[in-house]
mmCIF file of C-alpha atoms in Angstrom:
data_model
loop_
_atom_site.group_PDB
_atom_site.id
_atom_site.type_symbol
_atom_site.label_atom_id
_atom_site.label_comp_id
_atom_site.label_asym_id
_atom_site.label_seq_id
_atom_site.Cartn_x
_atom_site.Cartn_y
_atom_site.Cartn_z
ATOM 1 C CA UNK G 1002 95.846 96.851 50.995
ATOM 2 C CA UNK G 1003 99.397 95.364 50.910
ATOM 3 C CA UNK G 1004 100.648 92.070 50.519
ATOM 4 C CA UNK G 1005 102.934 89.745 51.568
ATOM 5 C CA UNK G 1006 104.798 86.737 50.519
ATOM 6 C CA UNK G 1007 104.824 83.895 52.881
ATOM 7 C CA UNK G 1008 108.901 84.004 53.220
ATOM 8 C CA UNK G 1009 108.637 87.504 54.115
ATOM 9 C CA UNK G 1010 106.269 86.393 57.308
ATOM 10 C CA UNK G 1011 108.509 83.462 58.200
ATOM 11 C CA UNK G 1012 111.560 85.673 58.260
ATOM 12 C CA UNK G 1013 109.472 87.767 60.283
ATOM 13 C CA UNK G 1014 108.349 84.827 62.764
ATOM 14 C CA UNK G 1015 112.244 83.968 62.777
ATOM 15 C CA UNK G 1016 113.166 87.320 64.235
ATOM 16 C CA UNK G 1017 114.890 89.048 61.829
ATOM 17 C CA UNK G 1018 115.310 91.782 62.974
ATOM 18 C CA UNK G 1019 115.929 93.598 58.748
ATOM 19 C CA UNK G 1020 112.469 91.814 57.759
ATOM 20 C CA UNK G 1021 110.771 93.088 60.935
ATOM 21 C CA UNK G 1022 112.181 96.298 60.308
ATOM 22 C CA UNK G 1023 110.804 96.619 56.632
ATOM 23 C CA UNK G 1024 107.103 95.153 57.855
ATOM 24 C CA UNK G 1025 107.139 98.008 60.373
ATOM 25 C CA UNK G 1026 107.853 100.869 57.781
ATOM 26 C CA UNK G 1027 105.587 99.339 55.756
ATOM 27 C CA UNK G 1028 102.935 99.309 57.941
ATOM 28 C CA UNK G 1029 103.161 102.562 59.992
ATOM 29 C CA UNK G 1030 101.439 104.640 57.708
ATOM 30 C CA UNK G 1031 98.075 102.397 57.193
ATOM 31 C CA UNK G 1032 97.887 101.072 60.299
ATOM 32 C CA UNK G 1033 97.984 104.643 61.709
ATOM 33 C CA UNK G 1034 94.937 105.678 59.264
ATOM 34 C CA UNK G 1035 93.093 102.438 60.940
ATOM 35 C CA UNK G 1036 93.869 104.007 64.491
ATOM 36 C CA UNK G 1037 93.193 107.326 63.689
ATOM 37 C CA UNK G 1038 89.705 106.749 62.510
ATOM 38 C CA UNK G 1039 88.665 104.980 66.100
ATOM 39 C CA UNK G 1040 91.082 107.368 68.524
ATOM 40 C CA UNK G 1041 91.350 110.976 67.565
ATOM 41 C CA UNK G 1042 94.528 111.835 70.042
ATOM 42 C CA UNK G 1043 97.530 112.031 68.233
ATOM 43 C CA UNK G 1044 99.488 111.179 71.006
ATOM 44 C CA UNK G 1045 97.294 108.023 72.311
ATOM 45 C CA UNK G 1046 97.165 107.038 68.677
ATOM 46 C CA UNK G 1047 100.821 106.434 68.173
ATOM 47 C CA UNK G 1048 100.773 104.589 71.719
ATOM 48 C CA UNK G 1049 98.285 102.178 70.216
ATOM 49 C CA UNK G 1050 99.942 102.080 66.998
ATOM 50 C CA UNK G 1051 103.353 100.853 68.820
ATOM 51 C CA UNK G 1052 101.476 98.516 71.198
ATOM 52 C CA UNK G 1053 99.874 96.717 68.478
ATOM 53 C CA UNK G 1054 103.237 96.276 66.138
ATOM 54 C CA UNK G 1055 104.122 94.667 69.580
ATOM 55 C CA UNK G 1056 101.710 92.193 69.807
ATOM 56 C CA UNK G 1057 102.318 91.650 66.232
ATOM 57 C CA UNK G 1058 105.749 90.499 66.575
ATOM 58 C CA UNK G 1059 104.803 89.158 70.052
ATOM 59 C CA UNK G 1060 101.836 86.785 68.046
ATOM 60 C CA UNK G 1061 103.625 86.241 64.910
ATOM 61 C CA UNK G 1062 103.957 83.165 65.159
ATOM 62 C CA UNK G 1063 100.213 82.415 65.706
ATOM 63 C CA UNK G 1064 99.385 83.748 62.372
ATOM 64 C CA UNK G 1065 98.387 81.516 59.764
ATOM 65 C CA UNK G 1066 98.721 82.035 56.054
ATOM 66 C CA UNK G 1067 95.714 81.785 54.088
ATOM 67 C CA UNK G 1068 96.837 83.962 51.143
ATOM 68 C CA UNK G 1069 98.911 87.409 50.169
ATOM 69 C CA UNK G 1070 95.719 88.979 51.895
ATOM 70 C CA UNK G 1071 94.974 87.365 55.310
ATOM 71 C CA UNK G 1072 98.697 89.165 56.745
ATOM 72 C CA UNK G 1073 97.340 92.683 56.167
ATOM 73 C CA UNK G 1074 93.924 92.012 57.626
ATOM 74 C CA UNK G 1075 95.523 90.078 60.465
ATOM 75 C CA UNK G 1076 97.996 92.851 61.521
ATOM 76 C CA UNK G 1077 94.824 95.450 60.921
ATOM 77 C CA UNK G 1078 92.532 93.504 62.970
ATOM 78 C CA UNK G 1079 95.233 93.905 65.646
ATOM 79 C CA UNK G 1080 95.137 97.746 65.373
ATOM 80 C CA UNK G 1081 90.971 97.786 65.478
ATOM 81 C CA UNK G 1082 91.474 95.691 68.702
ATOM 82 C CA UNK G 1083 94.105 97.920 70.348
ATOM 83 C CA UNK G 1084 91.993 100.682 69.654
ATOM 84 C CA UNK G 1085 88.936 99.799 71.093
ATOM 85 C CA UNK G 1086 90.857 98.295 74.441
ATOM 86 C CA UNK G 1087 91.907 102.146 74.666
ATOM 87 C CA UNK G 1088 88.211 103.174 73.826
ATOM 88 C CA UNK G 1089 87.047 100.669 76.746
ATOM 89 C CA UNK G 1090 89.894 101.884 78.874
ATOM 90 C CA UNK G 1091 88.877 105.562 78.660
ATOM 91 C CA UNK G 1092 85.612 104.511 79.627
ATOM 92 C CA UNK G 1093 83.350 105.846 76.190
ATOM 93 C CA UNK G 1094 80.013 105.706 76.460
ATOM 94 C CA UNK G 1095 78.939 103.576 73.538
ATOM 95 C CA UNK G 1096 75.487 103.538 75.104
ATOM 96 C CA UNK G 1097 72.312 105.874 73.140
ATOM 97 C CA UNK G 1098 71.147 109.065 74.460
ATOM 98 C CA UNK G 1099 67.362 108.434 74.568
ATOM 99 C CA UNK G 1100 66.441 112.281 74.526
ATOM 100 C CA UNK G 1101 68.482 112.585 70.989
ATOM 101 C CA UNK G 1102 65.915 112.118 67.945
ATOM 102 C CA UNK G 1103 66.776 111.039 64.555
ATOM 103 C CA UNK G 1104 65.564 111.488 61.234
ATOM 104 C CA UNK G 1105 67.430 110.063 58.046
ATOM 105 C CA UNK G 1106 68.120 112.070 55.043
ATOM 106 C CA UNK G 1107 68.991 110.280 52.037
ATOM 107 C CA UNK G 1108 72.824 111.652 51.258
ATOM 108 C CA UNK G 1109 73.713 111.528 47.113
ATOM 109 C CA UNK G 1110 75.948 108.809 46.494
ATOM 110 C CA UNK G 1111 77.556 111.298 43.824
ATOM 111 C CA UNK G 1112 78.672 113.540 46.135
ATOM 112 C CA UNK G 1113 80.603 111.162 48.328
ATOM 113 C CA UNK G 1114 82.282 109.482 45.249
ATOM 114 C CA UNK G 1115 82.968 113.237 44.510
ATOM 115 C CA UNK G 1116 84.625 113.975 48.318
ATOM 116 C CA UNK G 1117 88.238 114.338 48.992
ATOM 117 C CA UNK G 1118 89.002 110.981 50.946
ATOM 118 C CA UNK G 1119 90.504 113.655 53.280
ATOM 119 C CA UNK G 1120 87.455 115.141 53.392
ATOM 120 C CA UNK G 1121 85.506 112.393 54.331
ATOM 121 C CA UNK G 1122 87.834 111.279 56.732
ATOM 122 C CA UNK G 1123 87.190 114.187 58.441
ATOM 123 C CA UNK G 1124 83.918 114.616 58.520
ATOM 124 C CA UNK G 1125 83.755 111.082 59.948
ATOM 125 C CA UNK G 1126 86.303 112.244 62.833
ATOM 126 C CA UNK G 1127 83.775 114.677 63.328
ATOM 127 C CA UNK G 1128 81.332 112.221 64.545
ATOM 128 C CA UNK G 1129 80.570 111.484 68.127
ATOM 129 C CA UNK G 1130 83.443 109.102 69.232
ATOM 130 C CA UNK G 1131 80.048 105.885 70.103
ATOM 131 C CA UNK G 1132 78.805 106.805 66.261
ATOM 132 C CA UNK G 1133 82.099 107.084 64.732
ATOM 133 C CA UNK G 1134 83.239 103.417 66.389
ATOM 134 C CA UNK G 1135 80.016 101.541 65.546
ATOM 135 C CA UNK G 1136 79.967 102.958 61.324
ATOM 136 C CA UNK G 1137 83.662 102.238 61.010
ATOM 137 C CA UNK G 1138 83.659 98.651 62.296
ATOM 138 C CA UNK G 1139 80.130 98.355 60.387
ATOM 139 C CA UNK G 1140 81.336 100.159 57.185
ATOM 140 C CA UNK G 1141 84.812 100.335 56.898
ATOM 141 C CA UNK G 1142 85.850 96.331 58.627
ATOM 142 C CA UNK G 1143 82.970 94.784 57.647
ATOM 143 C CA UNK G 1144 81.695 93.335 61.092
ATOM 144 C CA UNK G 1145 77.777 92.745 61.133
ATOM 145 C CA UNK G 1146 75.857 94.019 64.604
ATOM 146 C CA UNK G 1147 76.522 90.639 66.752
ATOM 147 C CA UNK G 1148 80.038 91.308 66.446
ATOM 148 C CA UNK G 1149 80.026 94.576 67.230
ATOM 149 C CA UNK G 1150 77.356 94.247 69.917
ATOM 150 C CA UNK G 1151 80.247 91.605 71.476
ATOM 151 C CA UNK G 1152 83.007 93.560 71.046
ATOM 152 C CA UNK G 1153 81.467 96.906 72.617
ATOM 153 C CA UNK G 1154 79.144 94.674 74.974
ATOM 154 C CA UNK G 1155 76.524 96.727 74.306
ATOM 155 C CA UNK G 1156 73.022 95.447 72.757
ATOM 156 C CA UNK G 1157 72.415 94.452 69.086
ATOM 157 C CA UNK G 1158 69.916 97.426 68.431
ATOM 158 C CA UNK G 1159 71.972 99.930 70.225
ATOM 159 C CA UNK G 1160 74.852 99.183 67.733
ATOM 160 C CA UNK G 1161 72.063 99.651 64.859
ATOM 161 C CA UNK G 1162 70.127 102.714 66.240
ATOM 162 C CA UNK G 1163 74.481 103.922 66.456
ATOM 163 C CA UNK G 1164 74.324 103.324 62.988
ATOM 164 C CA UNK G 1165 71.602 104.877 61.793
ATOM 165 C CA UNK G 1166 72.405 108.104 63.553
ATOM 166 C CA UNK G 1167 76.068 108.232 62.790
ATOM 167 C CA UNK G 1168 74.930 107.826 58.778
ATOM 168 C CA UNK G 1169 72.028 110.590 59.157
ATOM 169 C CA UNK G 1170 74.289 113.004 60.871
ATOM 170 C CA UNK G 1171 76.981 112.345 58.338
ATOM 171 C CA UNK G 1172 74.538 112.715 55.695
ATOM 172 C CA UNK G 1173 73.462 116.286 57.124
ATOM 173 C CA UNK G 1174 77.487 117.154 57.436
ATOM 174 C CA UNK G 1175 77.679 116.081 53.263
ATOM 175 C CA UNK G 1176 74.600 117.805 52.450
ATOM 176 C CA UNK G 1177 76.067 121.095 54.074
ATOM 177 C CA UNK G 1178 78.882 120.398 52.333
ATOM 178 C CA UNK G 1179 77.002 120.169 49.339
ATOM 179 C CA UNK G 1180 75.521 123.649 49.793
ATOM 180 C CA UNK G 1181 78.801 124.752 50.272
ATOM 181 C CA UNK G 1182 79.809 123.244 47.246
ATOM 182 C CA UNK G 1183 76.978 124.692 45.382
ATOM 183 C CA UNK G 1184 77.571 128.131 46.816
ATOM 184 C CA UNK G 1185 80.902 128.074 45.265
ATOM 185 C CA UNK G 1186 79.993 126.741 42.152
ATOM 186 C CA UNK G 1187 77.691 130.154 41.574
ATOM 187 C CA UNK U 72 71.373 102.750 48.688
ATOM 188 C CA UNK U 73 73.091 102.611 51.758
ATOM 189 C CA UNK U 74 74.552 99.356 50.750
ATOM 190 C CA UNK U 75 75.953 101.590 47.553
ATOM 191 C CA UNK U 76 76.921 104.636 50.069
ATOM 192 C CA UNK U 77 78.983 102.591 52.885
ATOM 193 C CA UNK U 78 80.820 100.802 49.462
ATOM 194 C CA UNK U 79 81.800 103.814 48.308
ATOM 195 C CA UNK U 80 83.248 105.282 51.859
ATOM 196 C CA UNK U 81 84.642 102.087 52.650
ATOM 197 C CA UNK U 82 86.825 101.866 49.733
ATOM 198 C CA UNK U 83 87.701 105.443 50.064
ATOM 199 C CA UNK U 84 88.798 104.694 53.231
ATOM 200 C CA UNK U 85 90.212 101.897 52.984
ATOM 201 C CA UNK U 86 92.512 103.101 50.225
ATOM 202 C CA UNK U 87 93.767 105.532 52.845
ATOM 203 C CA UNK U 88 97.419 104.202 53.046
ATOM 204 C CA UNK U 89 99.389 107.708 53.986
ATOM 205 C CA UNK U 90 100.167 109.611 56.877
ATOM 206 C CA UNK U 91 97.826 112.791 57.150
ATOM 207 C CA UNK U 92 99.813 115.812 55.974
ATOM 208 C CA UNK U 93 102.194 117.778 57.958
ATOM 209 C CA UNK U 94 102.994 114.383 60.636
ATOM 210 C CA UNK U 95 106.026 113.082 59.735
ATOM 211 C CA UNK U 96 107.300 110.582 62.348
ATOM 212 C CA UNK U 97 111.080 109.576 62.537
ATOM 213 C CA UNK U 98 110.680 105.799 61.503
ATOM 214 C CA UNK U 99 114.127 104.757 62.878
ATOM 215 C CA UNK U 100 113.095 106.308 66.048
ATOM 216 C CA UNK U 101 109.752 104.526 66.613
ATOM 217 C CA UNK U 102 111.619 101.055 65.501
ATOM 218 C CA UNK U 103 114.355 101.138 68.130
ATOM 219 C CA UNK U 104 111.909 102.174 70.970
ATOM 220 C CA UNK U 105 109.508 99.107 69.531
ATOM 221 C CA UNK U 106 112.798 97.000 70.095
ATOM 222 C CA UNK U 107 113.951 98.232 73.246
ATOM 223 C CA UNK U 108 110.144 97.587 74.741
ATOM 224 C CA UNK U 109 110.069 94.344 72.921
ATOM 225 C CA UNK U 110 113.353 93.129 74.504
ATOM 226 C CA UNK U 111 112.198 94.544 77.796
ATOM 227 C CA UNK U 112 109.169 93.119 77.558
ATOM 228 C CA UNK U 113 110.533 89.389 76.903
ATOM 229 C CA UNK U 114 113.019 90.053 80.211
ATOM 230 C CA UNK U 115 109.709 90.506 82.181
ATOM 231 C CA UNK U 116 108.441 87.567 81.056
ATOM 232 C CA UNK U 117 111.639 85.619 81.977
ATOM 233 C CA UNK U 118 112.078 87.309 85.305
ATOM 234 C CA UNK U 119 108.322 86.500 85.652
ATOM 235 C CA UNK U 120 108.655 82.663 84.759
ATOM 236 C CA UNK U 121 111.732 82.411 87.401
ATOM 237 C CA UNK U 122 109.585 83.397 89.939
ATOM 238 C CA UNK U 123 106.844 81.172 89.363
ATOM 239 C CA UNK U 124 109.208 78.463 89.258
ATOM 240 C CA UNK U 125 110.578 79.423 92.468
ATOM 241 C CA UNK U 126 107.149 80.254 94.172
ATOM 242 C CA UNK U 127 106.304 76.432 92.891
ATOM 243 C CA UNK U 128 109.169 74.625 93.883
ATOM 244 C CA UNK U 129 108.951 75.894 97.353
ATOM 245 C CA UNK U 130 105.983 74.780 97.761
ATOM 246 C CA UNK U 131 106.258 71.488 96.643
ATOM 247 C CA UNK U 132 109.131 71.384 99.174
ATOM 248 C CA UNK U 133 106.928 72.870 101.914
ATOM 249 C CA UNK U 134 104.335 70.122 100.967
ATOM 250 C CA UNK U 135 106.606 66.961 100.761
ATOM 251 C CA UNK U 136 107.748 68.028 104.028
ATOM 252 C CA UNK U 137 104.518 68.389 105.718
ATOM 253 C CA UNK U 138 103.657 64.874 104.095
ATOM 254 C CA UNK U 139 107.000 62.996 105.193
ATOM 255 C CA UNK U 140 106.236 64.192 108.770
ATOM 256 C CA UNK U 141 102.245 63.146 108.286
ATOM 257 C CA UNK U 142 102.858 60.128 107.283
ATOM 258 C CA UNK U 143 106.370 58.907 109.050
ATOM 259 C CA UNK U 144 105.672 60.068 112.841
ATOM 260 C CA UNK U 145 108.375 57.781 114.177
ATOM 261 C CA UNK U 146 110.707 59.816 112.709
ATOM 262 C CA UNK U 147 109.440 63.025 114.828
ATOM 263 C CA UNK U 148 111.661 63.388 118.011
ATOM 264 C CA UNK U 149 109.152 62.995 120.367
ATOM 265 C CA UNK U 150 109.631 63.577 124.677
ATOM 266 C CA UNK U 151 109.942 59.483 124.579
ATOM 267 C CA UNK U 152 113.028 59.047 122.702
ATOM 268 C CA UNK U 153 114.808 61.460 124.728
ATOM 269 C CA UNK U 154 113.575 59.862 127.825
ATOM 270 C CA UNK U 155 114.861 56.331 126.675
ATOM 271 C CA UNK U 156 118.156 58.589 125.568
ATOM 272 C CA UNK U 157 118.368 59.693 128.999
ATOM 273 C CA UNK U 158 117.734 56.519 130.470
ATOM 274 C CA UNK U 159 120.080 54.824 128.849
ATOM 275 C CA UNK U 160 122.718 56.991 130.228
ATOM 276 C CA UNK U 161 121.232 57.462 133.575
ATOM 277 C CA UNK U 162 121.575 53.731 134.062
ATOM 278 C CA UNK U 163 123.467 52.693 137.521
ATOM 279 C CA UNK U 164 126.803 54.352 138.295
ATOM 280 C CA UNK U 165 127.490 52.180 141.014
ATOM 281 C CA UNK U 166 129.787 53.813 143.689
ATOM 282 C CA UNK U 167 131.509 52.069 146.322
ATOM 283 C CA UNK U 168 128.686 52.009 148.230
ATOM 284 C CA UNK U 169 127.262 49.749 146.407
ATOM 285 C CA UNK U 170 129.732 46.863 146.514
ATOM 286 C CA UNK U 171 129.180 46.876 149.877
ATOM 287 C CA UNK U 172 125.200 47.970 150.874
ATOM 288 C CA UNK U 173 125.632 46.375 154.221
ATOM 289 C CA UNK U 174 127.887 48.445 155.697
ATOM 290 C CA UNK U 175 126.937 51.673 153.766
ATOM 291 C CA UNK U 176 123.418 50.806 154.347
ATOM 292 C CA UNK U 177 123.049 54.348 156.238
ATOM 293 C CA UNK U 178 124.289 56.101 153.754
ATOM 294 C CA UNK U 179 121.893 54.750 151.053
ATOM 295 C CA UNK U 180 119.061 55.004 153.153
ATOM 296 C CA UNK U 181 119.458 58.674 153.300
ATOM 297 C CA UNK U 182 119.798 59.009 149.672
ATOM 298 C CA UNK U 183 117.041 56.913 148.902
ATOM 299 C CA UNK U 184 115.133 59.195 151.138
ATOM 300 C CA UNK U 185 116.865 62.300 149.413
ATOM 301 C CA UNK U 186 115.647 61.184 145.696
ATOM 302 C CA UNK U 187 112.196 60.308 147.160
ATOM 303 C CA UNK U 188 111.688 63.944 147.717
ATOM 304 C CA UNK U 189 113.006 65.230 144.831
ATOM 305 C CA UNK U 190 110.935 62.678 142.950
ATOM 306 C CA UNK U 191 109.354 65.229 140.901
ATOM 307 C CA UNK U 192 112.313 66.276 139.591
ATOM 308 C CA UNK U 193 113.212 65.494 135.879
ATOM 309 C CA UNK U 194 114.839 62.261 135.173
ATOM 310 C CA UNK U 195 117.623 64.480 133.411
ATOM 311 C CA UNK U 196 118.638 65.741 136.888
ATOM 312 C CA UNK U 197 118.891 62.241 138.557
ATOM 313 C CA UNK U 198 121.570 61.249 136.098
ATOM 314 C CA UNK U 199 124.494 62.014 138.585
ATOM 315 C CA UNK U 200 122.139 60.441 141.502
ATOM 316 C CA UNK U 201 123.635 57.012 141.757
ATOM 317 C CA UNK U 202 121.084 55.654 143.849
ATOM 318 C CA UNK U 203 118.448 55.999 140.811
ATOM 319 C CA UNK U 204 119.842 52.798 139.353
ATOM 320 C CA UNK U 205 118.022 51.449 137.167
ATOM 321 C CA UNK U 206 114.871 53.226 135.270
ATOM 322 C CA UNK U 207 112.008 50.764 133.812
ATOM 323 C CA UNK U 208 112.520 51.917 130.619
ATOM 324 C CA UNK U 209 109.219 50.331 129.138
ATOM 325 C CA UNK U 210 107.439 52.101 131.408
ATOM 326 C CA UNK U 211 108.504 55.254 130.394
ATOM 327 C CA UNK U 212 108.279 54.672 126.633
ATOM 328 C CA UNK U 213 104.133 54.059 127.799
ATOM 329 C CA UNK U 214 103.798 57.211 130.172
ATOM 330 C CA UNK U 215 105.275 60.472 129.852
ATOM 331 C CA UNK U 216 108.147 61.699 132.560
ATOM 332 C CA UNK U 217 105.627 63.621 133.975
ATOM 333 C CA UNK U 218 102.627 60.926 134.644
ATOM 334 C CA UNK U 219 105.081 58.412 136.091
ATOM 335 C CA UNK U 220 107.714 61.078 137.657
ATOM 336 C CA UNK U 221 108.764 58.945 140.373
ATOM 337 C CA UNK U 222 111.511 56.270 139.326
ATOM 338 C CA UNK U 223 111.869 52.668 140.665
ATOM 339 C CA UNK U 224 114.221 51.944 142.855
ATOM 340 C CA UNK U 225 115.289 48.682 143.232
ATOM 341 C CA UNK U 226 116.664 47.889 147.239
ATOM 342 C CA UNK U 227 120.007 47.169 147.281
ATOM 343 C CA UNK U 228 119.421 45.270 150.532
ATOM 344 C CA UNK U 229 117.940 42.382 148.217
ATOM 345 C CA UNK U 230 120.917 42.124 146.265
ATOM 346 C CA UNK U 231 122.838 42.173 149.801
ATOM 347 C CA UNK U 232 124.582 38.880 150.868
ATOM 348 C CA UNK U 233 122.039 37.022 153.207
ATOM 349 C CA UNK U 234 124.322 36.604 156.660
ATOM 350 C CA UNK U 235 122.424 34.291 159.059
ATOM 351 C CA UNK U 236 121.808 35.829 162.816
ATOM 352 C CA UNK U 237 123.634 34.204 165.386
ATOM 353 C CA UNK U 238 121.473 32.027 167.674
ATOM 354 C CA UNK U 239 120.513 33.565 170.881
ATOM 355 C CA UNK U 240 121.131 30.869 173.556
ATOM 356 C CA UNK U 241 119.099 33.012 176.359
ATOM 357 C CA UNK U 242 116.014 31.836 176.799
ATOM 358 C CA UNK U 243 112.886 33.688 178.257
ATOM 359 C CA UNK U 244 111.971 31.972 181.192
#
């Protein structure tokens, strides 16, 4: 997470064009990882990227400062929001496939501290693109199921059964992994 | 457990601050097509605002129009005002015939008779007919040309010097 000093944003607000220039190179690079978890098209990815460093600067002066924090979350809240416009726009299914069954296998919290972030991140992409959007805005942002329920507009308990099936198919992916692992160890 | 498990992934995740390896965007690139979009973006918005403007004032125009003419119909230029117009002007041209009806008397009498067939003929026309002298005006402001087409006439024979008939001495017997 980055921060920023409140003169830095009020430059920003002012137009300056050096200070929004510097917020922008900043930013690129995380707010591209926050995309790429929700939109797995390179080329759709850098569209939302640009469009929401647009509404940034477009919105800027909306923001308020509530410490070195809030700016970061602000701009990344942005990017979640693009992304799931584009996700609505392509028309994703967030709905549940009743014919799919589930059964949760407990994954070992070793081995993900143990994981490559790159790793992970991948095996995440590797999710179905309804699983992958419902455990990153539960996991990774934070949101509870209301919120995501509202922002998908789909029901509470299809946003948890989401859950629970993106987690036990990630925990098969780890524990195959783990084999793997295991294999290589011998 | 899970509670331990999504901490873990979500601060490996989070952490994630670097482009993936091997994509390497041009920076300066990106920034001066984020500018040009931005600027054209805030013409759009301009242009847009210029036309609301326009689309409103025109209609407030259109409206305080309508309302000037709804609620100030004198103003309208109505069939009755251009009668009284006409009137006006078609008032009495009076000829030589007139200074002397008596002894033109045939020749008014025919013209009378002339304008009494043509008395559905707009007052407009009867403006060079001399012998349409005078139009009741306040009649026509109360009925259209059409309900009252035919004018009055007023006799010139009344306005005629009264000579007295000589005294016929012969006496039936």
């Amino acid at each position: 997470m980055k921060y920023f000093k409140e003169q830095f944003i009020k430059e920003c607000s002012q137009g300056e064009k050096l200070a929004q220039k510097e917020l922008f190179e900043n930013l690129y690079a995380p707010m591209f990882r926050v995309c790429l978890r929700y939109i797995n098209h390179v080329a759709e990815m850098e569209d939302t990227v640009m469009l929401g460093f647009m509404k940034v600067f477009q919105n800027i002066e909306k923001f308020r400062f509530e410490g070195e924090h809030s700016f970061f979350v602000w701009i990344r809240q942005i990017m979640v929001n693009e992304s799931l416009m584009l996700l609505r726009k392509r028309k994703t299914n967030f709905m549940l496939s009743l014919d799919e069954t589930f059964h949760e296998t407990p994954a070992d919290n070793e081995i993900i501290c143990n994981m490559n972030t790159e790793e992970l991140n991948t095996l995440i992409m590797e999710l179905p693109t309804g699983y992958r959007t419902v455990f990153n805005l539960y996991v990774v942002e934070g949101y509870d199921h209301k919120e995501i329920a509202k922002m998908l507009n789909i029901s509470e308990n299809t946003s948890r059964t989401q859950l629970s099936k993106a987690r036990n198919k990630l925990q098969g992916q780890i524990k195959q992994k783990e084999v793997l692992y295991e294999k290589h160890r011998r | 457990m899970k509670n331990i498990e999504d901490k873990a992934i979500s601060e490996k995740l989070g952490g994630l601050d670097t482009l993936p390896q091997g994509y390497e965007p041009n920076l300066d690139s990106k920034w001066e097509l984020l500018e040009a979009s931005m600027s054209k973006r805030k013409d759009f918005s301009k242009r847009l605002v210029y036309v609301w403007i326009s689309i409103a004032a025109s209609l407030l125009i259109l409206c305080s129009l309508g309302m000037s003419l709804y609620f100030n119909p004198d103003k309208e230029i109505t069939p009755q005002n251009n009668v009284n117009s006409l009137a006006t002007k078609a008032l009495p041209n009076y000829s030589a015939e007139h200074k002397n009806p008596v002894e033109n008397s045939d020749k008014i009498q025919t013209r009378i008779r002339f304008s009494r067939n043509a008395s559905h003929v707009s007052i407009a026309r009867n403006t060079n007919q001399p012998l349409v002298a005078q139009i009741n005006t306040d009649l026509l402001k109360k009925d259209s040309v059409v309900e009252n087409p035919e004018p009055e006439i007023i006799n010139p024979f009344l306005s005629a010097e009264v000579v007295p008939a000589k005294k016929n001495k012969q006496r039936y017997v």
